[in-house]
Coordinates of N, CA and C in Angstrom, one line a residue:
Chain A
A1017 N -122.6 34.4 70.8 CA -123.4 35.4 71.5 C -123.2 36.8 70.9
Q1018 N -124.3 37.6 70.9 CA -124.2 38.9 70.4 C -123.9 39.9 71.5
R1019 N -122.8 40.6 71.4 CA -122.4 41.4 72.5 C -121.6 42.6 72.0
V1020 N -121.7 43.7 72.7 CA -121.0 44.9 72.4 C -120.2 45.3 73.7
T1021 N -118.9 45.5 73.5 CA -118.1 45.8 74.7 C -117.4 47.2 74.5
Q1022 N -117.6 48.0 75.5 CA -116.8 49.3 75.6 C -116.0 49.2 76.8
P1023 N -114.7 49.0 76.7 CA -113.9 48.7 77.9 C -113.7 49.8 78.8
E1024 N -113.9 51.1 78.3 CA -113.6 52.2 79.2 C -114.9 52.9 79.7
K1025 N -115.0 53.0 81.0 CA -116.2 53.7 81.5 C -116.0 55.2 81.4
L1026 N -114.8 55.6 81.6 CA -114.5 57.1 81.5 C -113.2 57.3 80.8
L1027 N -113.3 58.3 79.9 CA -112.1 58.7 79.1 C -112.0 60.2 79.3
S1028 N -110.9 60.6 79.9 CA -110.7 62.1 80.2 C -109.5 62.6 79.4
V1029 N -109.8 63.6 78.6 CA -108.7 64.2 77.8 C -108.7 65.7 77.9
F1030 N -107.7 66.3 77.5 CA -107.7 67.8 77.4 C -108.1 68.2 76.0
K1031 N -108.7 69.4 76.0 CA -109.1 70.0 74.7 C -108.0 70.0 73.7
G1032 N -108.3 69.6 72.5 CA -107.3 69.6 71.5 C -106.6 68.2 71.3
A1033 N -106.7 67.4 72.3 CA -106.1 66.1 72.3 C -106.9 65.1 71.4
P1034 N -106.2 64.1 70.8 CA -107.0 63.1 70.1 C -107.8 62.2 71.0
V1035 N -108.9 61.7 70.5 CA -109.8 60.9 71.2 C -110.0 59.6 70.5
E1036 N -110.0 58.5 71.2 CA -110.4 57.2 70.6 C -111.3 56.5 71.7
L1037 N -112.5 56.3 71.4 CA -113.4 55.5 72.2 C -113.5 54.1 71.6
K1038 N -113.2 53.1 72.4 CA -113.1 51.8 71.9 C -114.4 51.0 72.0
C1039 N -114.6 50.2 70.9 CA -115.8 49.4 70.9 C -115.5 48.1 70.2
N1040 N -115.8 47.0 70.8 CA -115.6 45.7 70.2 C -116.9 45.0 70.2
Y1041 N -117.2 44.2 69.2 CA -118.5 43.5 69.1 C -118.2 42.0 68.9
S1042 N -119.3 41.3 69.2 CA -119.3 39.8 69.0 C -120.6 39.5 68.2
Y1043 N -120.4 39.1 66.9 CA -121.6 38.8 66.1 C -121.1 38.0 64.9
S1044 N -121.9 36.9 64.7 CA -121.4 36.0 63.6 C -121.7 36.4 62.2
G1045 N -122.7 37.3 62.1 CA -123.1 37.7 60.7 C -122.4 39.0 60.3
S1046 N -122.9 39.7 59.3 CA -122.4 41.0 58.9 C -123.0 42.1 59.8
P1047 N -122.2 42.7 60.6 CA -122.7 43.7 61.6 C -123.1 45.0 61.0
E1048 N -124.1 45.5 61.7 CA -124.6 46.9 61.4 C -124.3 47.7 62.7
L1049 N -123.4 48.6 62.7 CA -122.9 49.2 63.9 C -123.2 50.7 63.9
F1050 N -123.4 51.2 65.1 CA -123.7 52.6 65.3 C -123.0 53.2 66.5
W1051 N -122.8 54.5 66.5 CA -122.4 55.2 67.7 C -123.5 56.2 68.0
Y1052 N -124.0 56.1 69.3 CA -125.0 57.1 69.8 C -124.3 57.9 70.8
V1053 N -124.8 59.1 71.0 CA -124.3 60.1 71.9 C -125.4 60.6 72.8
Q1054 N -125.1 60.8 74.1 CA -126.1 61.4 75.0 C -125.4 62.6 75.7
Y1055 N -125.8 63.8 75.3 CA -125.3 65.0 76.0 C -126.0 65.2 77.3
S1056 N -125.5 65.9 78.2 CA -126.1 66.1 79.5 C -127.5 66.6 79.4
R1057 N -128.4 65.9 80.1 CA -129.8 66.2 80.1 C -130.5 66.2 78.8
Q1058 N -130.0 65.4 77.8 CA -130.6 65.3 76.5 C -130.8 63.8 76.3
R1059 N -131.6 63.5 75.3 CA -131.9 62.2 74.9 C -130.8 61.6 74.0
L1060 N -130.8 60.3 73.9 CA -129.9 59.6 73.1 C -130.1 60.0 71.6
Q1061 N -129.0 60.2 70.9 CA -129.2 60.5 69.5 C -128.1 59.9 68.7
L1062 N -128.4 59.6 67.4 CA -127.4 58.9 66.6 C -126.3 59.9 66.2
L1063 N -125.1 59.4 66.4 CA -123.9 60.1 66.0 C -123.5 59.7 64.6
L1064 N -123.2 58.4 64.4 CA -122.9 58.0 63.1 C -123.1 56.5 63.0
R1065 N -123.1 56.0 61.8 CA -123.3 54.6 61.5 C -122.2 54.1 60.5
H1066 N -121.8 52.9 60.6 CA -120.7 52.4 59.8 C -121.0 52.4 58.3
I1067 N -122.2 52.2 58.0 CA -122.6 52.0 56.6 C -122.3 53.3 55.8
S1068 N -122.6 54.4 56.5 CA -122.5 55.7 55.7 C -121.1 56.2 55.6
R1069 N -120.2 55.7 56.5 CA -118.8 56.1 56.5 C -118.6 57.6 56.4
E1070 N -119.4 58.3 57.2 CA -119.3 59.7 57.2 C -118.6 60.2 58.4
S1071 N -118.3 61.5 58.4 CA -117.7 62.1 59.6 C -118.7 63.1 60.1
I1072 N -119.1 63.0 61.4 CA -120.0 63.8 62.0 C -119.4 64.5 63.2
K1073 N -119.4 65.8 63.2 CA -118.8 66.6 64.3 C -117.3 66.3 64.4
G1074 N -116.7 65.9 63.3 CA -115.3 65.6 63.4 C -115.0 64.1 63.8
F1075 N -116.0 63.4 64.2 CA -115.8 62.0 64.6 C -115.9 61.1 63.4
T1076 N -115.1 60.0 63.4 CA -115.2 59.0 62.4 C -115.1 57.6 63.1
A1077 N -115.6 56.6 62.5 CA -115.5 55.3 63.0 C -115.3 54.3 61.9
D1078 N -114.3 53.4 62.0 CA -114.1 52.5 60.9 C -114.4 51.1 61.4
L1079 N -115.1 50.3 60.7 CA -115.4 48.9 61.0 C -114.2 48.1 60.6
N1080 N -113.7 47.4 61.6 CA -112.6 46.4 61.4 C -113.1 45.0 61.7
K1081 N -113.4 44.3 60.6 CA -114.0 43.0 60.9 C -113.0 42.0 61.4
G1082 N -111.7 42.2 61.0 CA -110.7 41.3 61.5 C -110.5 41.4 63.0
E1083 N -110.6 42.6 63.5 CA -110.5 42.8 65.0 C -111.8 43.0 65.7
T1084 N -112.9 42.8 64.9 CA -114.3 43.0 65.4 C -114.4 44.3 66.3
S1085 N -113.9 45.3 65.7 CA -113.9 46.6 66.4 C -114.6 47.7 65.6
F1086 N -115.0 48.7 66.3 CA -115.7 49.9 65.6 C -115.4 51.1 66.5
H1087 N -114.1 51.4 66.6 CA -113.7 52.5 67.5 C -114.0 53.8 66.9
L1088 N -114.4 54.7 67.8 CA -114.8 56.1 67.5 C -113.6 57.0 67.7
K1089 N -113.3 57.8 66.7 CA -112.1 58.7 66.8 C -112.4 60.1 66.4
K1090 N -111.6 61.0 67.1 CA -111.6 62.4 66.7 C -110.2 62.9 66.9
P1091 N -109.7 63.6 65.9 CA -108.3 64.1 66.1 C -108.1 65.2 67.1
F1092 N -109.0 66.0 67.3 CA -108.9 67.1 68.2 C -110.2 67.3 69.0
A1093 N -110.2 66.9 70.3 CA -111.4 66.9 71.1 C -111.7 68.4 71.5
Q1094 N -113.0 68.6 71.5 CA -113.5 69.9 72.0 C -114.3 69.7 73.3
E1095 N -114.4 70.8 74.0 CA -115.2 70.7 75.3 C -116.6 70.3 75.1
E1096 N -117.2 70.7 74.0 CA -118.6 70.3 73.7 C -118.8 68.9 73.4
D1097 N -117.7 68.2 73.2 CA -117.8 66.7 72.9 C -118.0 65.9 74.2
S1098 N -117.9 66.6 75.3 CA -118.1 65.9 76.6 C -119.6 65.3 76.6
A1099 N -119.7 64.0 76.8 CA -121.0 63.3 76.8 C -120.8 61.9 77.0
M1100 N -121.9 61.1 77.1 CA -121.8 59.7 77.2 C -122.0 59.1 75.7
Y1101 N -121.1 58.2 75.4 CA -121.1 57.6 74.1 C -121.4 56.1 74.2
Y1102 N -122.3 55.7 73.3 CA -122.7 54.3 73.3 C -122.5 53.7 71.9
C1103 N -121.8 52.6 71.9 CA -121.7 51.8 70.7 C -122.8 50.8 70.6
A1104 N -123.4 50.6 69.5 CA -124.6 49.7 69.4 C -124.5 48.9 68.1
L1105 N -125.1 47.7 68.3 CA -125.1 46.7 67.2 C -126.6 46.4 66.9
N1106 N -126.9 46.4 65.6 CA -128.2 46.1 65.1 C -128.1 44.7 64.4
P1107 N -128.4 43.6 65.1 CA -128.2 42.3 64.5 C -129.3 42.0 63.5
S1108 N -128.9 41.5 62.4 CA -129.8 41.0 61.3 C -130.8 42.1 60.9
N1109 N -130.3 43.4 61.0 CA -131.2 44.5 60.6 C -132.6 44.4 61.2
T1110 N -132.6 44.1 62.4 CA -133.9 43.9 63.1 C -134.4 45.2 63.7
G1111 N -133.5 46.1 63.9 CA -133.8 47.4 64.6 C -133.6 47.2 66.1
K1112 N -133.4 46.0 66.6 CA -133.2 45.8 68.0 C -131.7 46.1 68.4
L1113 N -131.5 47.2 69.0 CA -130.1 47.6 69.3 C -129.6 46.9 70.5
I1114 N -128.4 46.4 70.4 CA -127.6 45.9 71.5 C -126.6 46.9 71.8
F1115 N -126.6 47.5 73.0 CA -125.8 48.6 73.4 C -124.5 48.1 74.2
G1116 N -123.5 48.8 74.0 CA -122.3 48.6 74.9 C -122.6 49.3 76.2
Q1117 N -121.7 49.2 77.1 CA -121.9 49.8 78.5 C -121.8 51.3 78.5
G1118 N -121.3 51.9 77.5 CA -121.2 53.3 77.4 C -119.8 53.8 77.9
T1119 N -119.4 54.9 77.3 CA -118.1 55.5 77.8 C -118.4 57.0 78.0
T1120 N -118.1 57.5 79.2 CA -118.2 58.9 79.4 C -116.9 59.6 78.9
L1121 N -117.1 60.5 78.0 CA -116.0 61.3 77.5 C -116.0 62.7 78.2
Q1122 N -114.9 63.0 78.9 CA -114.8 64.2 79.6 C -113.6 65.0 78.9
V1123 N -113.9 66.1 78.3 CA -112.9 67.0 77.7 C -112.6 68.2 78.6
K1124 N -111.4 68.2 79.1 CA -111.1 69.3 80.0 C -110.5 70.5 79.3
P1125 N -110.8 71.7 79.8 CA -110.2 72.9 79.1 C -108.7 73.0 79.2
Chain B
G95 N -135.9 67.3 62.3 CA -135.7 65.9 62.5 C -136.9 65.3 63.2
A96 N -137.0 63.9 63.2 CA -138.1 63.2 63.8 C -138.0 63.3 65.3
V97 N -139.2 63.4 65.9 CA -139.2 63.5 67.4 C -140.1 62.5 68.0
V98 N -139.6 61.9 69.1 CA -140.3 60.9 69.9 C -140.5 61.5 71.3
S99 N -141.7 61.4 71.8 CA -141.9 62.0 73.1 C -142.4 60.8 74.0
Q100 N -142.2 61.0 75.3 CA -142.6 60.1 76.3 C -143.3 60.8 77.4
H101 N -144.3 60.2 78.0 CA -145.1 60.8 79.0 C -145.5 59.7 80.0
P102 N -145.3 59.9 81.3 CA -144.7 61.1 81.9 C -143.2 61.0 81.9
S103 N -142.5 62.1 82.2 CA -141.1 62.1 82.3 C -140.6 61.4 83.5
R104 N -141.4 61.5 84.6 CA -141.0 60.8 85.8 C -142.3 60.5 86.6
V105 N -142.3 59.4 87.3 CA -143.5 59.0 88.0 C -143.0 58.2 89.3
I106 N -143.7 58.6 90.4 CA -143.4 57.9 91.6 C -144.7 57.2 92.0
C107 N -144.7 55.9 92.3 CA -145.9 55.2 92.7 C -145.6 54.3 93.8
K108 N -146.7 53.8 94.4 CA -146.6 52.9 95.5 C -146.5 51.4 95.0
S109 N -145.9 50.6 95.8 CA -145.7 49.2 95.4 C -147.1 48.6 95.2
G110 N -147.3 47.8 94.2 CA -148.6 47.2 93.9 C -149.4 47.9 92.9
T111 N -149.1 49.1 92.6 CA -149.9 49.8 91.7 C -149.4 49.6 90.2
S112 N -150.2 50.0 89.3 CA -149.8 49.9 87.9 C -149.5 51.3 87.3
V113 N -148.5 51.3 86.4 CA -148.1 52.6 85.8 C -148.1 52.5 84.3
K114 N -148.6 53.5 83.6 CA -148.6 53.5 82.2 C -147.7 54.5 81.7
I115 N -146.8 54.1 80.7 CA -145.9 55.1 80.1 C -146.2 55.1 78.6
E116 N -146.3 56.3 78.1 CA -146.7 56.5 76.7 C -145.4 56.9 75.9
C117 N -145.4 56.4 74.7 CA -144.3 56.7 73.7 C -145.0 57.2 72.4
R118 N -144.7 58.4 72.0 CA -145.4 58.9 70.8 C -144.3 59.3 69.7
S119 N -144.6 59.0 68.5 CA -143.8 59.6 67.4 C -144.6 60.8 66.9
L120 N -144.0 62.0 67.0 CA -144.8 63.2 66.9 C -145.0 63.6 65.4
D121 N -144.0 63.3 64.6 CA -144.1 63.8 63.2 C -143.8 62.7 62.2
F122 N -143.9 61.5 62.6 CA -143.8 60.4 61.6 C -144.5 59.2 62.2
Q123 N -144.7 58.3 61.3 CA -145.4 57.0 61.7 C -144.4 55.9 62.0
A124 N -144.7 55.1 62.9 CA -143.8 54.1 63.3 C -144.6 52.8 63.5
T125 N -144.4 51.8 62.6 CA -145.1 50.5 62.8 C -144.4 49.7 63.9
T126 N -143.2 50.0 64.2 CA -142.5 49.3 65.3 C -141.9 50.4 66.2
M127 N -142.0 50.0 67.5 CA -141.3 50.8 68.5 C -140.6 49.9 69.4
F128 N -139.6 50.3 70.1 CA -138.8 49.5 71.0 C -138.8 50.1 72.4
W129 N -138.8 49.2 73.4 CA -138.8 49.6 74.8 C -137.5 49.1 75.4
Y130 N -136.8 50.0 76.0 CA -135.5 49.7 76.8 C -135.7 50.1 78.2
R131 N -134.9 49.5 79.1 CA -134.8 50.0 80.4 C -133.3 50.1 80.7
Q132 N -133.1 51.1 81.6 CA -131.7 51.4 81.9 C -131.6 51.6 83.4
F133 N -130.8 50.7 84.0 CA -130.5 50.9 85.5 C -129.4 51.9 85.7
P134 N -129.3 52.5 86.9 CA -128.3 53.5 87.1 C -126.9 53.0 86.7
K135 N -126.2 53.8 86.0 CA -124.8 53.6 85.6 C -124.7 52.3 84.8
Q136 N -125.8 51.9 84.1 CA -125.7 50.7 83.3 C -126.2 51.1 81.9
S137 N -126.0 50.1 81.0 CA -126.4 50.4 79.6 C -127.9 50.2 79.4
L138 N -128.4 50.5 78.2 CA -129.8 50.2 77.9 C -129.9 48.8 77.5
M139 N -131.0 48.2 78.0 CA -131.3 46.8 77.7 C -132.6 46.7 77.0
L140 N -132.7 46.1 75.9 CA -133.9 46.0 75.2 C -134.9 45.1 75.9
M141 N -136.1 45.6 76.1 CA -137.1 44.8 76.8 C -138.1 44.1 75.8
A142 N -138.5 44.9 74.8 CA -139.6 44.3 73.9 C -139.7 45.2 72.7
T143 N -140.2 44.5 71.6 CA -140.5 45.2 70.4 C -142.0 45.4 70.3
S144 N -142.5 46.6 70.1 CA -143.9 46.9 70.0 C -144.3 47.0 68.6
N145 N -145.3 46.2 68.2 CA -145.7 46.1 66.8 C -147.1 46.6 66.6
E146 N -147.3 47.6 65.8 CA -148.6 48.2 65.6 C -149.6 47.1 65.0
G147 N -150.7 46.9 65.7 CA -151.7 46.0 65.3 C -151.5 44.6 65.6
S148 N -150.4 44.3 66.3 CA -150.1 42.9 66.6 C -149.5 42.8 68.0
K149 N -149.2 41.6 68.5 CA -148.7 41.4 69.8 C -147.2 41.9 69.8
A150 N -146.8 42.4 71.0 CA -145.4 42.7 71.2 C -144.6 41.4 71.3
T151 N -143.3 41.6 71.0 CA -142.4 40.4 71.2 C -141.4 40.8 72.3
Y152 N -141.2 39.9 73.2 CA -140.4 40.2 74.4 C -139.1 39.6 74.3
E153 N -138.1 40.2 74.9 CA -136.8 39.6 75.0 C -136.8 38.6 76.1
Q154 N -135.8 37.7 76.0 CA -135.7 36.6 77.0 C -135.5 37.2 78.4
G155 N -136.3 36.7 79.3 CA -136.2 37.1 80.7 C -137.2 38.3 81.1
V156 N -137.9 38.8 80.1 CA -138.8 39.9 80.4 C -140.2 39.3 80.5
E157 N -140.9 39.6 81.6 CA -142.2 39.0 81.8 C -143.2 39.8 81.1
K158 N -143.9 39.2 80.1 CA -144.9 39.9 79.3 C -146.1 40.2 80.1
D159 N -146.4 39.5 81.1 CA -147.6 39.8 81.9 C -147.3 41.0 82.9
K160 N -146.1 41.2 83.1 CA -145.7 42.3 84.0 C -145.6 43.6 83.2
F161 N -145.0 43.5 82.1 CA -144.8 44.7 81.2 C -145.7 44.6 80.0
L162 N -146.9 45.1 80.1 CA -147.9 45.1 79.1 C -147.6 46.1 78.0
I163 N -147.6 45.7 76.8 CA -147.3 46.7 75.7 C -148.5 46.7 74.7
N164 N -148.9 47.9 74.4 CA -150.0 48.1 73.5 C -149.6 49.1 72.4
H165 N -149.7 48.7 71.2 CA -149.3 49.6 70.1 C -150.5 49.9 69.2
A166 N -151.4 50.8 69.7 CA -152.7 50.9 69.2 C -152.8 51.7 67.9
S167 N -151.8 52.5 67.6 CA -151.8 53.3 66.4 C -150.4 53.4 65.9
L168 N -150.3 54.1 64.8 CA -149.0 54.2 64.1 C -148.1 55.3 64.8
T169 N -148.6 55.9 65.8 CA -147.8 56.9 66.5 C -147.8 56.8 68.0
L170 N -148.4 55.7 68.5 CA -148.4 55.6 70.0 C -148.2 54.1 70.4
S171 N -147.3 53.9 71.3 CA -147.1 52.7 72.0 C -147.1 53.0 73.5
T172 N -147.8 52.1 74.3 CA -147.8 52.3 75.7 C -147.2 51.0 76.4
L173 N -146.5 51.3 77.5 CA -145.9 50.3 78.3 C -146.5 50.4 79.7
T174 N -147.2 49.4 80.1 CA -147.8 49.4 81.5 C -147.0 48.4 82.4
V175 N -146.5 49.0 83.4 CA -145.8 48.2 84.4 C -146.9 47.8 85.5
T176 N -147.3 46.5 85.5 CA -148.4 46.1 86.4 C -147.8 45.7 87.7
S177 N -148.6 46.0 88.7 CA -148.2 45.6 90.1 C -146.7 45.9 90.3
A178 N -146.4 47.1 90.2 CA -145.0 47.5 90.3 C -144.4 47.3 91.7
H179 N -143.2 46.9 91.7 CA -142.4 46.7 92.9 C -141.1 47.5 92.8
P180 N -140.5 47.8 94.0 CA -139.3 48.6 94.0 C -138.2 48.2 93.0
E181 N -138.1 46.9 92.7 CA -137.1 46.4 91.8 C -137.4 46.8 90.3
D182 N -138.7 47.3 90.1 CA -139.0 47.8 88.8 C -138.6 49.2 88.6
S183 N -138.1 49.9 89.6 CA -137.6 51.2 89.5 C -136.5 51.3 88.5
S184 N -136.6 52.1 87.5 CA -135.6 52.2 86.5 C -136.0 53.4 85.6
F185 N -135.1 53.5 84.6 CA -135.3 54.5 83.5 C -135.8 53.8 82.3
Y186 N -137.0 54.1 81.8 CA -137.6 53.4 80.7 C -137.5 54.3 79.4
I187 N -137.0 53.8 78.4 CA -136.7 54.6 77.2 C -137.4 53.9 76.0
C188 N -138.0 54.6 75.1 CA -138.6 54.0 73.9 C -137.8 54.6 72.7
S189 N -137.9 53.9 71.6 CA -137.3 54.4 70.4 C -138.2 53.9 69.2
A190 N -138.1 54.7 68.2 CA -138.9 54.3 67.0 C -138.1 54.7 65.7
P191 N -138.1 53.7 64.8 CA -137.5 54.1 63.5 C -138.5 54.6 62.6
R192 N -138.2 55.7 61.9 CA -139.1 56.2 60.9 C -139.3 55.1 59.8
T193 N -140.6 54.8 59.5 CA -140.9 53.7 58.6 C -140.1 53.8 57.3
G194 N -139.4 52.8 56.9 CA -138.6 52.8 55.7 C -137.2 53.2 55.9
T195 N -136.8 53.5 57.1 CA -135.4 53.8 57.4 C -135.0 53.0 58.6
D196 N -133.7 53.0 58.9 CA -133.2 52.2 60.0 C -132.7 53.2 61.1
T197 N -132.9 54.5 60.9 CA -132.5 55.4 62.0 C -133.5 55.4 63.1
Q198 N -133.0 55.1 64.3 CA -133.8 55.1 65.5 C -133.8 56.5 66.2
Y199 N -135.0 56.9 66.5 CA -135.2 58.1 67.3 C -135.7 57.8 68.7
F200 N -135.0 58.3 69.6 CA -135.2 57.9 71.0 C -136.1 59.0 71.7
G201 N -136.9 58.5 72.6 CA -137.6 59.4 73.5 C -136.7 59.8 74.6
P202 N -137.2 60.8 75.4 CA -136.3 61.3 76.5 C -136.2 60.4 77.7
G203 N -137.1 59.4 77.8 CA -137.1 58.5 78.9 C -138.1 58.9 80.0
T204 N -138.4 57.9 80.8 CA -139.3 58.0 81.9 C -138.7 57.4 83.1
R205 N -138.5 58.2 84.1 CA -137.9 57.7 85.4 C -139.0 57.2 86.3
L206 N -139.0 55.9 86.5 CA -140.0 55.3 87.4 C -139.4 54.9 88.7
T207 N -140.1 55.4 89.8 CA -139.6 55.1 91.1 C -140.8 54.4 91.9
V208 N -140.6 53.2 92.3 CA -141.6 52.5 93.0 C -141.3 52.5 94.5
L209 N -142.1 53.0 95.3 CA -141.8 53.1 96.8 C -142.3 51.8 97.5

């Protein structure tokens, strides 16, 4: 079965602390994975994708096929990072995204 | 960047009526668009894939006669919730990839409340 799991509904950290938002996936093929972010009162937007291996707003995510994970990390959280984060899988490059349940990141001052 | 709009942003209707939601790609063409629904405090669930010039494809468990999708042009897809009932109340979101890319651009969503 194709599935994306984000085990934490809420992650609360202080400003400057490291952040890791967990994402695990279930997919038999070669996965195409994304992190999307939704800031308060804004639409969902792409944060980063595993293919590009880039760092956006200080966030990185590494695909670990052995652990079937795609955790999102940032070494020093900022208050403006507070948002809802969704991990998503695009199976077979169809464009049909399978979303995880989402994790609310709360960065406290 | 690419922009996807949705109209209306929110709608309240009586049970039994039909509601049309529009999804437009404002500055790019999209041969395919996707419709999702999101229940409160839950994730987005894909409902259907809207294909320009052909029939939409629906995900398992989604009633195609209840959720009519029309993709009449390269910039517009519509979702019509027919004979709406309170259980159809939800947040409906569309997305569109710019043709030739895999980057999805999301609309702001439409909040449907059926009384």
